Amino acid sequence: MSRRRVVVTGLGTTNPVGGDVASTWEALLAGRSGVRAITEEWATDQPVRIAGTAAVDPADVLDRVKARRLDRSAQLAMVAAIEAWADSGLADGGVDPERLGVAVASGIGGVTTLLANYDLLKEKGPRRVSPLAVPMLMPNAPAANIGLYVGARAGVHTPVSACASGNEGVSLALDQIRLGRAEVVLAGGTEAAIHPLPMAAFAQMMALSKNEGDPTTVSRPWDTGRDGFVLGEGAGILVLEELEHAQARGARIYAEVLGAGITNDAHDIAQPDPEGRGGTRAIQRALEDAGISPGDIAHVNAHATSTPQGDVAEGLMIHATLGKYADEVVVTSTKSMTGHLLGGAGALESIATVLAIKHRMSPPTINLDNLDPAVELDIPTTARALRGGDIAALNNSFGFGGANVAVAFGSLS
């Protein structure tokens, strides 16, 4: 594979703490949680009644007619893509459509559309099922609609690897540009699964926290009181671009995408390898692909979902890969504020990682009152400045099925 350099030239997001990049970054640095009580009647009998619902309803942002033709997961993705596309400066031209691609992931797809139409089928018969149900519920609908919006005529892809999907979308976009299949790729992920069935299912498998305290304090990665993740929704989109292409048009560059590593645990369908061996290999491969050493890493945006086993395993991975430098790295879990966006998590956290490099500032991990003694990491509970000079940062994502994805970003030199 060629060593074409790839950079980030546009960002867009909508999520539980903000409806755009600026409000999201401000909230993350301030340590503000987007987790709240679910007020809909359906939540009354649920074992878990909190979630990280989107701070801004995407249906209020998009054209009403167009919004009705999209599942909520695609609505969120479109809001993020519109922002990222405008932010990149490419909305008025500057890229050949034949060289423009999309790699936008989802862990579950249009589950709310699927379930709503099943209810219609059972209650009112087959003639009441929407003729738009299939193009709304298919997992590649967000990517396809973004591709239509920007006129992408290179590959339009949808990697599906559970909670690692969003980060895999970024990795796939990196590969597409390096392989010469595109000059620009809109990459990321989206998810909208705050619905009775997915929430009941996650709760039944003991994945969600059942803490009934203040919702903003329930997501607590690495804390001794953690007991599961908080479900969130949202999307993150990054515009990845070949460096020379970006420089030729005078684009603003946020950071460089240095490399990525993808592995699998081959351990269990849901539980991570307790020793973190698969994730360790993913991080090692990301470092090797990036051509950097452990000492170059200044920051890690960890997957850390607030589960008892997963958080400890990731701590082991960071020590195994960064060695003596592990204690010098600023580690954070933005899921403490956003909850877990499943297939959208890696994308939102890639944006947070890019902004941390750009502004030399790491968001905090909130709700960390008592650090698990099995986790020996530098995890600040307030925003922390990062060191100067050329730096690199890692974004880790892990998912059901044993999926592991690590992406390395760096300051452009």
Tab-separated table of C-alpha atoms in Angstrom:
chain	number	residue	atom	x	y	z
A	1	MET	CA	0.000	0.000	0.000
A	2	SER	CA	1.292	3.473	-0.837
A	3	ARG	CA	2.269	5.877	1.881
A	4	ARG	CA	0.010	8.657	0.666
A	5	ARG	CA	-0.505	10.919	3.663
A	6	VAL	CA	-4.061	11.473	4.836
A	7	VAL	CA	-5.389	14.414	6.832
A	8	VAL	CA	-8.629	15.540	8.453
A	9	THR	CA	-10.141	18.645	6.843
A	10	GLY	CA	-13.733	18.626	8.108
A	11	LEU	CA	-15.655	17.646	11.228
A	12	GLY	CA	-19.331	17.274	12.060
A	13	THR	CA	-21.312	15.757	14.908
A	14	THR	CA	-24.580	15.674	16.786
A	15	ASN	CA	-24.721	13.750	20.038
A	16	PRO	CA	-25.934	13.857	23.664
A	17	VAL	CA	-23.765	16.834	24.676
A	18	GLY	CA	-24.064	19.032	21.589
A	19	GLY	CA	-25.731	19.520	18.224
A	20	ASP	CA	-22.533	20.506	16.443
A	21	VAL	CA	-18.747	20.377	16.845
A	22	ALA	CA	-18.342	23.687	18.696
A	23	SER	CA	-20.983	22.967	21.344
A	24	THR	CA	-19.732	19.392	21.727
A	25	TRP	CA	-16.116	20.404	22.302
A	26	GLU	CA	-17.118	23.090	24.783
A	27	ALA	CA	-19.251	20.600	26.723
A	28	LEU	CA	-16.549	17.929	26.738
A	29	LEU	CA	-13.898	20.300	28.068
A	30	ALA	CA	-16.335	21.530	30.722
A	31	GLY	CA	-17.095	17.962	31.796
A	32	ARG	CA	-20.824	18.256	31.124
A	33	SER	CA	-22.892	15.079	30.905
A	34	GLY	CA	-25.559	14.509	28.273
A	35	VAL	CA	-27.152	11.584	30.090
A	36	ARG	CA	-30.736	12.213	31.156
A	37	ALA	CA	-33.935	10.470	32.206
A	38	ILE	CA	-36.093	9.048	29.413
A	39	THR	CA	-39.446	10.802	29.692
A	40	GLU	CA	-41.412	8.760	27.148
A	41	GLU	CA	-44.139	6.543	28.563
A	42	TRP	CA	-42.544	3.364	27.174
A	43	ALA	CA	-39.664	3.712	29.626
A	44	THR	CA	-41.898	3.304	32.676
A	45	ASP	CA	-41.549	-0.473	32.840
A	46	GLN	CA	-37.954	-0.631	31.627
A	47	PRO	CA	-35.236	-1.858	34.007
A	48	VAL	CA	-33.116	1.098	32.805
A	49	ARG	CA	-34.740	4.509	32.312
A	50	ILE	CA	-31.811	6.765	31.406
A	51	ALA	CA	-29.879	7.338	28.178
A	52	GLY	CA	-27.725	9.804	26.322
A	53	THR	CA	-30.379	11.140	23.969
A	54	ALA	CA	-29.326	13.628	21.304
A	55	ALA	CA	-29.068	17.182	22.617
A	56	VAL	CA	-30.727	18.464	19.417
A	57	ASP	CA	-33.472	16.487	17.675
A	58	PRO	CA	-32.243	15.871	14.109
A	59	ALA	CA	-35.813	16.168	12.816
A	60	ASP	CA	-35.732	19.809	13.950
A	61	VAL	CA	-32.594	20.475	11.867
A	62	LEU	CA	-33.345	18.672	8.616
A	63	ASP	CA	-36.039	19.496	6.087
A	64	ARG	CA	-39.206	17.923	7.478
A	65	VAL	CA	-40.144	16.015	4.327
A	66	LYS	CA	-36.635	14.621	3.900
A	67	ALA	CA	-36.369	13.732	7.579
A	68	ARG	CA	-39.514	11.595	7.376
A	69	ARG	CA	-37.842	9.440	4.729
A	70	LEU	CA	-34.901	8.620	7.007
A	71	ASP	CA	-34.511	6.404	10.040
A	72	ARG	CA	-33.275	8.346	13.066
A	73	SER	CA	-29.805	6.853	12.642
A	74	ALA	CA	-29.625	8.315	9.123
A	75	GLN	CA	-31.073	11.642	10.327
A	76	LEU	CA	-28.264	11.963	12.861
A	77	ALA	CA	-25.679	10.988	10.253
A	78	MET	CA	-26.994	13.552	7.783
A	79	VAL	CA	-26.834	16.372	10.337
A	80	ALA	CA	-23.206	15.485	11.095
A	81	ALA	CA	-22.312	15.064	7.415
A	82	ILE	CA	-23.806	18.407	6.401
A	83	GLU	CA	-21.694	20.137	9.045
A	84	ALA	CA	-18.513	18.234	8.160
A	85	TRP	CA	-18.956	18.825	4.425
A	86	ALA	CA	-19.424	22.565	4.929
A	87	ASP	CA	-16.523	22.669	7.383
A	88	SER	CA	-14.194	21.045	4.843
A	89	GLY	CA	-14.717	23.819	2.304
A	90	LEU	CA	-15.606	21.255	-0.354
A	91	ALA	CA	-19.319	22.039	-0.524
A	92	ASP	CA	-18.705	24.466	-3.387
A	93	GLY	CA	-16.532	22.057	-5.354
A	94	GLY	CA	-12.877	21.116	-5.281
A	95	VAL	CA	-13.087	17.337	-5.607
A	96	ASP	CA	-13.889	15.118	-8.570
A	97	PRO	CA	-17.052	13.122	-7.683
A	98	GLU	CA	-15.353	10.038	-9.144
A	99	ARG	CA	-12.672	10.472	-6.448
A	100	LEU	CA	-15.085	11.094	-3.575
A	101	GLY	CA	-16.134	8.284	-1.263
A	102	VAL	CA	-18.051	7.534	1.932
A	103	ALA	CA	-17.318	5.110	4.783
A	104	VAL	CA	-20.016	5.578	7.400
A	105	ALA	CA	-20.766	2.772	9.830
A	106	SER	CA	-23.594	1.630	12.035
A	107	GLY	CA	-23.582	-1.112	14.613
A	108	ILE	CA	-27.290	-1.932	14.387
A	109	GLY	CA	-28.779	0.027	11.471
A	110	GLY	CA	-32.341	1.312	11.231
A	111	VAL	CA	-33.681	-0.625	14.186
A	112	THR	CA	-36.392	1.886	15.124
A	113	THR	CA	-37.812	1.772	11.582
A	114	LEU	CA	-37.724	-2.028	11.593
A	115	LEU	CA	-39.534	-2.308	14.901
A	116	ALA	CA	-42.083	0.402	14.108
A	117	ASN	CA	-43.037	-1.297	10.857
A	118	TYR	CA	-43.269	-4.681	12.548
A	119	ASP	CA	-45.738	-3.140	15.005
A	120	LEU	CA	-47.767	-1.812	12.058
A	121	LEU	CA	-47.724	-5.219	10.422
A	122	LYS	CA	-49.016	-6.930	13.556
A	123	GLU	CA	-51.612	-4.306	14.416
A	124	LYS	CA	-52.930	-3.180	11.011
A	125	GLY	CA	-51.749	-5.681	8.420
A	126	PRO	CA	-49.178	-5.781	5.605
A	127	ARG	CA	-50.718	-2.970	3.577
A	128	ARG	CA	-49.818	-0.493	6.315
A	129	VAL	CA	-46.099	-1.295	6.167
A	130	SER	CA	-44.218	1.651	4.673
A	131	PRO	CA	-42.893	1.241	1.112
A	132	LEU	CA	-39.841	3.138	2.390
A	133	ALA	CA	-39.166	0.666	5.196
A	134	VAL	CA	-36.342	-1.218	3.472
A	135	PRO	CA	-34.339	1.818	2.260
A	136	MET	CA	-34.802	3.322	5.729
A	137	LEU	CA	-33.833	0.301	7.827
A	138	MET	CA	-30.920	-1.097	5.804
A	139	PRO	CA	-27.594	-0.601	7.626
A	140	ASN	CA	-26.020	1.226	4.685
A	141	ALA	CA	-28.810	3.820	4.513
A	142	PRO	CA	-26.832	6.535	6.377
A	143	ALA	CA	-23.801	6.077	4.105
A	144	ALA	CA	-25.964	5.922	0.994
A	145	ASN	CA	-27.858	9.101	1.852
A	146	ILE	CA	-24.624	10.936	2.607
A	147	GLY	CA	-23.246	9.705	-0.700
A	148	LEU	CA	-26.299	11.089	-2.482
A	149	TYR	CA	-25.982	14.404	-0.652
A	150	VAL	CA	-22.345	15.015	-1.646
A	151	GLY	CA	-22.518	13.224	-4.995
A	152	ALA	CA	-19.929	10.580	-4.104
A	153	ARG	CA	-19.165	8.256	-7.016
A	154	ALA	CA	-16.265	6.317	-5.540
A	155	GLY	CA	-17.016	3.584	-3.013
A	156	VAL	CA	-19.802	4.142	-0.485
A	157	HIS	CA	-19.204	1.696	2.354
A	158	THR	CA	-20.757	0.610	5.657
A	159	PRO	CA	-18.479	-1.407	7.952
A	160	VAL	CA	-20.404	-3.181	10.710
A	161	SER	CA	-18.387	-4.305	13.739
A	162	ALA	CA	-20.677	-3.482	16.661
A	163	CYS	CA	-19.175	-0.819	18.929
A	164	ALA	CA	-15.978	-0.631	16.862
A	165	SER	CA	-17.881	0.298	13.688
A	166	GLY	CA	-17.330	4.077	13.736
A	167	ASN	CA	-13.587	3.743	14.200
A	168	GLU	CA	-13.490	1.089	11.490
A	169	GLY	CA	-15.163	3.580	9.165
A	170	VAL	CA	-12.243	5.954	9.718
A	171	SER	CA	-9.766	3.123	9.166
A	172	LEU	CA	-11.495	2.073	5.947
A	173	ALA	CA	-11.432	5.653	4.653
A	174	LEU	CA	-7.690	5.820	5.377
A	175	ASP	CA	-7.169	2.658	3.331
A	176	GLN	CA	-9.305	3.904	0.441
A	177	ILE	CA	-7.208	7.033	0.079
A	178	ARG	CA	-3.923	5.204	0.484
A	179	LEU	CA	-4.981	2.686	-2.161
A	180	GLY	CA	-5.718	5.514	-4.567
A	181	ARG	CA	-9.419	4.706	-4.796
A	182	ALA	CA	-10.418	8.175	-3.596
A	183	GLU	CA	-8.941	11.568	-2.774
A	184	VAL	CA	-11.620	12.495	-0.222
A	185	VAL	CA	-13.764	10.242	1.978
A	186	LEU	CA	-16.478	11.184	4.466
A	187	ALA	CA	-15.954	8.744	7.312
A	188	GLY	CA	-17.511	7.956	10.664
A	189	GLY	CA	-20.495	6.308	12.245
A	190	THR	CA	-23.998	6.734	13.602
A	191	GLU	CA	-26.463	5.018	15.901
A	192	ALA	CA	-30.011	5.524	17.170
A	193	ALA	CA	-31.165	2.588	19.278
A	194	ILE	CA	-32.844	4.213	22.268
A	195	HIS	CA	-35.973	2.102	21.963
A	196	PRO	CA	-37.699	-0.366	24.328
A	197	LEU	CA	-36.419	-3.547	22.676
A	198	PRO	CA	-32.685	-2.708	22.348
A	199	MET	CA	-32.658	-1.224	25.823
A	200	ALA	CA	-34.386	-4.245	27.344
A	201	ALA	CA	-32.011	-6.560	25.480
A	202	PHE	CA	-28.883	-4.756	26.674
A	203	ALA	CA	-30.276	-4.653	30.199
A	204	GLN	CA	-31.065	-8.375	30.159
A	205	MET	CA	-27.490	-9.215	29.210
A	206	MET	CA	-26.317	-7.080	32.154
A	207	ALA	CA	-24.511	-4.616	29.886
A	208	LEU	CA	-26.338	-1.444	30.980
A	209	SER	CA	-25.878	0.244	34.327
A	210	LYS	CA	-28.921	-0.110	36.584
A	211	ASN	CA	-27.805	2.649	38.929
A	212	GLU	CA	-30.893	4.716	39.776
A	213	GLY	CA	-29.034	7.771	41.018
A	214	ASP	CA	-28.509	11.103	39.268
A	215	PRO	CA	-28.359	10.178	35.535
A	216	THR	CA	-25.362	12.441	34.958
A	217	THR	CA	-23.280	10.407	37.418
A	218	VAL	CA	-24.045	6.889	36.184
A	219	SER	CA	-21.464	6.559	33.402
A	220	ARG	CA	-18.246	6.242	35.417
A	221	PRO	CA	-15.398	4.567	33.506
A	222	TRP	CA	-12.623	3.098	35.678
A	223	ASP	CA	-14.441	3.985	38.898
A	224	THR	CA	-14.831	1.218	41.463
A	225	GLY	CA	-18.598	1.881	41.447
A	226	ARG	CA	-19.115	1.276	37.705
A	227	ASP	CA	-21.665	-1.376	36.799
A	228	GLY	CA	-22.296	-1.033	33.069
A	229	PHE	CA	-22.565	1.457	30.241
A	230	VAL	CA	-25.214	4.074	29.468
A	231	LEU	CA	-26.747	3.841	25.994
A	232	GLY	CA	-26.313	6.947	23.848
A	233	GLU	CA	-27.188	8.056	20.330
A	234	GLY	CA	-25.599	10.345	17.780
A	235	ALA	CA	-23.211	10.552	14.856
A	236	GLY	CA	-19.758	11.776	14.010
A	237	ILE	CA	-18.388	12.446	10.520
A	238	LEU	CA	-14.822	13.318	9.549
A	239	VAL	CA	-13.677	14.424	6.114
A	240	LEU	CA	-10.459	12.586	5.304
A	241	GLU	CA	-8.392	13.901	2.428
A	242	GLU	CA	-5.120	13.123	0.705
A	243	LEU	CA	-2.547	15.622	1.974
A	244	GLU	CA	-1.400	17.036	-1.358
A	245	HIS	CA	-5.007	17.402	-2.505
A	246	ALA	CA	-5.811	19.337	0.682
A	247	GLN	CA	-2.730	21.537	0.408
A	248	ALA	CA	-3.391	22.318	-3.246
A	249	ARG	CA	-6.751	23.848	-2.397
A	250	GLY	CA	-5.515	25.596	0.749
A	251	ALA	CA	-7.664	23.533	3.104
A	252	ARG	CA	-7.575	23.916	6.867
A	253	ILE	CA	-6.030	20.794	8.326
A	254	TYR	CA	-6.994	19.600	11.809
A	255	ALA	CA	-4.642	16.638	12.136
A	256	GLU	CA	-3.068	13.772	10.221
A	257	VAL	CA	-4.428	10.218	10.219
A	258	LEU	CA	-1.207	8.327	10.832
A	259	GLY	CA	-2.288	4.708	10.856
A	260	ALA	CA	-4.731	2.075	12.047
A	261	GLY	CA	-4.814	-1.440	13.411
A	262	ILE	CA	-7.683	-3.949	13.242
A	263	THR	CA	-7.742	-7.328	15.001
A	264	ASN	CA	-10.159	-9.766	16.601
A	265	ASP	CA	-10.118	-11.499	19.982
A	266	ALA	CA	-11.564	-14.849	18.848
A	267	HIS	CA	-12.539	-15.193	22.513
A	268	ASP	CA	-16.273	-14.627	23.061
A	269	ILE	CA	-19.252	-13.113	21.229
A	270	ALA	CA	-19.765	-10.429	23.883
A	271	GLN	CA	-17.044	-10.496	26.546
A	272	PRO	CA	-13.585	-9.056	25.788
A	273	ASP	CA	-10.457	-11.096	26.267
A	274	PRO	CA	-9.774	-10.360	29.967
A	275	GLU	CA	-6.065	-9.991	29.219
A	276	GLY	CA	-6.723	-7.599	26.337
A	277	ARG	CA	-4.524	-9.456	23.871
A	278	GLY	CA	-6.573	-8.652	20.767
A	279	GLY	CA	-6.809	-4.974	21.618
A	280	THR	CA	-3.098	-4.912	22.376
A	281	ARG	CA	-2.343	-6.238	18.903
A	282	ALA	CA	-4.634	-3.613	17.337
A	283	ILE	CA	-2.796	-0.796	19.116
A	284	GLN	CA	0.587	-2.268	18.205
A	285	ARG	CA	-0.445	-2.495	14.567
A	286	ALA	CA	-1.695	1.086	14.601
A	287	LEU	CA	1.675	2.253	15.922
A	288	GLU	CA	3.513	0.183	13.320
A	289	ASP	CA	1.266	1.390	10.508
A	290	ALA	CA	1.772	4.975	11.632
A	291	GLY	CA	5.534	4.573	11.866
A	292	ILE	CA	5.618	6.011	15.369
A	293	SER	CA	6.918	4.818	18.720
A	294	PRO	CA	5.116	4.569	22.082
A	295	GLY	CA	6.935	7.704	23.251
A	296	ASP	CA	5.180	9.740	20.550
A	297	ILE	CA	1.755	9.115	22.108
A	298	ALA	CA	0.620	12.007	24.303
A	299	HIS	CA	-3.058	11.150	24.601
A	300	VAL	CA	-5.450	8.195	24.429
A	301	ASN	CA	-9.203	8.496	23.988
A	302	ALA	CA	-10.066	5.120	25.466
A	303	HIS	CA	-13.020	2.935	24.602
A	304	ALA	CA	-13.702	2.567	28.374
A	305	THR	CA	-17.454	2.091	28.510
A	306	SER	CA	-17.842	1.796	32.308
A	307	THR	CA	-18.041	-1.991	32.418
A	308	PRO	CA	-16.207	-3.908	35.139
A	309	GLN	CA	-14.195	-6.182	32.850
A	310	GLY	CA	-13.674	-4.042	29.748
A	311	ASP	CA	-12.171	-1.025	31.512
A	312	VAL	CA	-9.530	-3.141	33.257
A	313	ALA	CA	-8.671	-4.992	30.049
A	314	GLU	CA	-8.059	-1.703	28.239
A	315	GLY	CA	-5.746	-0.516	30.993
A	316	LEU	CA	-3.701	-3.679	30.453
A	317	MET	CA	-3.612	-2.971	26.705
A	318	ILE	CA	-2.302	0.555	27.191
A	319	HIS	CA	0.481	-0.645	29.497
A	320	ALA	CA	1.344	-3.546	27.197
A	321	THR	CA	1.712	-1.288	24.152
A	322	LEU	CA	3.114	1.941	25.586
A	323	GLY	CA	5.351	0.343	28.200
A	324	LYS	CA	7.344	2.817	30.257
A	325	TYR	CA	5.554	5.708	28.532
A	326	ALA	CA	2.086	4.612	29.690
A	327	ASP	CA	2.310	6.689	32.869
A	328	GLU	CA	3.104	9.838	30.835
A	329	VAL	CA	0.050	9.607	28.569
A	330	VAL	CA	-3.141	11.539	29.315
A	331	VAL	CA	-6.013	9.050	29.076
A	332	THR	CA	-9.683	9.950	28.920
A	333	SER	CA	-13.076	8.359	28.348
A	334	THR	CA	-15.519	10.825	26.830
A	335	LYS	CA	-18.210	8.163	27.297
A	336	SER	CA	-18.390	9.381	30.887
A	337	MET	CA	-20.253	12.361	29.411
A	338	THR	CA	-21.842	11.098	26.201
A	339	GLY	CA	-22.733	7.547	27.138
A	340	HIS	CA	-21.986	4.804	24.621
A	341	LEU	CA	-23.029	5.565	21.028
A	342	LEU	CA	-22.377	1.973	19.884
A	343	GLY	CA	-21.586	2.225	16.151
A	344	GLY	CA	-21.279	5.999	16.430
A	345	ALA	CA	-18.906	5.940	19.410
A	346	GLY	CA	-15.613	5.543	17.559
A	347	ALA	CA	-16.493	8.365	15.171
A	348	LEU	CA	-17.429	10.854	17.890
A	349	GLU	CA	-14.328	9.867	19.838
A	350	SER	CA	-12.164	10.287	16.722
A	351	ILE	CA	-13.434	13.863	16.533
A	352	ALA	CA	-12.597	14.383	20.212
A	353	THR	CA	-9.118	12.946	19.610
A	354	VAL	CA	-8.511	15.198	16.599
A	355	LEU	CA	-9.627	18.273	18.559
A	356	ALA	CA	-7.441	17.275	21.508
A	357	ILE	CA	-4.441	17.315	19.154
A	358	LYS	CA	-5.523	20.533	17.444
A	359	HIS	CA	-6.094	22.436	20.703
A	360	ARG	CA	-3.523	20.562	22.827
A	361	MET	CA	-6.185	19.841	25.425
A	362	SER	CA	-7.686	16.592	26.682
A	363	PRO	CA	-11.280	16.415	27.905
A	364	PRO	CA	-11.691	14.941	31.384
A	365	THR	CA	-13.232	11.702	32.578
A	366	ILE	CA	-16.065	12.701	34.889
A	367	ASN	CA	-17.591	10.675	37.725
A	368	LEU	CA	-14.222	9.116	38.533
A	369	ASP	CA	-14.373	9.309	42.328
A	370	ASN	CA	-12.446	6.139	43.198
A	371	LEU	CA	-10.016	4.827	40.601
A	372	ASP	CA	-10.024	1.043	40.307
A	373	PRO	CA	-6.667	-0.070	41.763
A	374	ALA	CA	-6.307	-2.499	38.841
A	375	VAL	CA	-6.066	0.506	36.495
A	376	GLU	CA	-2.771	2.398	36.723
A	377	LEU	CA	-3.249	5.251	34.281
A	378	ASP	CA	-3.140	9.058	34.339
A	379	ILE	CA	-6.848	9.853	33.992
A	380	PRO	CA	-7.575	13.528	34.753
A	381	THR	CA	-10.988	14.507	36.075
A	382	THR	CA	-10.696	18.050	34.703
A	383	ALA	CA	-9.488	19.186	31.272
A	384	ARG	CA	-5.725	18.732	30.930
A	385	ALA	CA	-3.289	20.494	28.609
A	386	LEU	CA	-1.195	18.224	26.382
A	387	ARG	CA	2.511	18.679	25.799
A	388	GLY	CA	3.893	20.809	22.968
A	389	GLY	CA	5.811	19.764	19.883
A	390	ASP	CA	4.828	17.017	17.475
A	391	ILE	CA	2.431	14.631	19.202
A	392	ALA	CA	0.286	11.644	18.385
A	393	ALA	CA	-2.877	10.278	19.971
A	394	LEU	CA	-4.797	7.006	19.879
A	395	ASN	CA	-8.509	6.368	19.619
A	396	ASN	CA	-9.469	2.861	20.726
A	397	SER	CA	-12.719	1.040	19.935
A	398	PHE	CA	-13.783	-2.494	20.792
A	399	GLY	CA	-17.008	-4.307	19.944
A	400	PHE	CA	-19.099	-7.436	20.370
A	401	GLY	CA	-17.774	-10.248	18.238
A	402	GLY	CA	-14.266	-9.485	19.462
A	403	ALA	CA	-13.678	-6.507	17.143
A	404	ASN	CA	-10.734	-4.237	17.966
A	405	VAL	CA	-9.843	-1.036	16.102
A	406	ALA	CA	-7.175	1.507	17.034
A	407	VAL	CA	-6.538	4.644	14.977
A	408	ALA	CA	-3.515	6.896	15.451
A	409	PHE	CA	-3.792	10.614	14.740
A	410	GLY	CA	-0.997	13.185	14.852
A	411	SER	CA	-0.162	16.844	14.596
A	412	LEU	CA	0.915	17.725	11.049
A	413	SER	CA	4.634	18.353	10.643
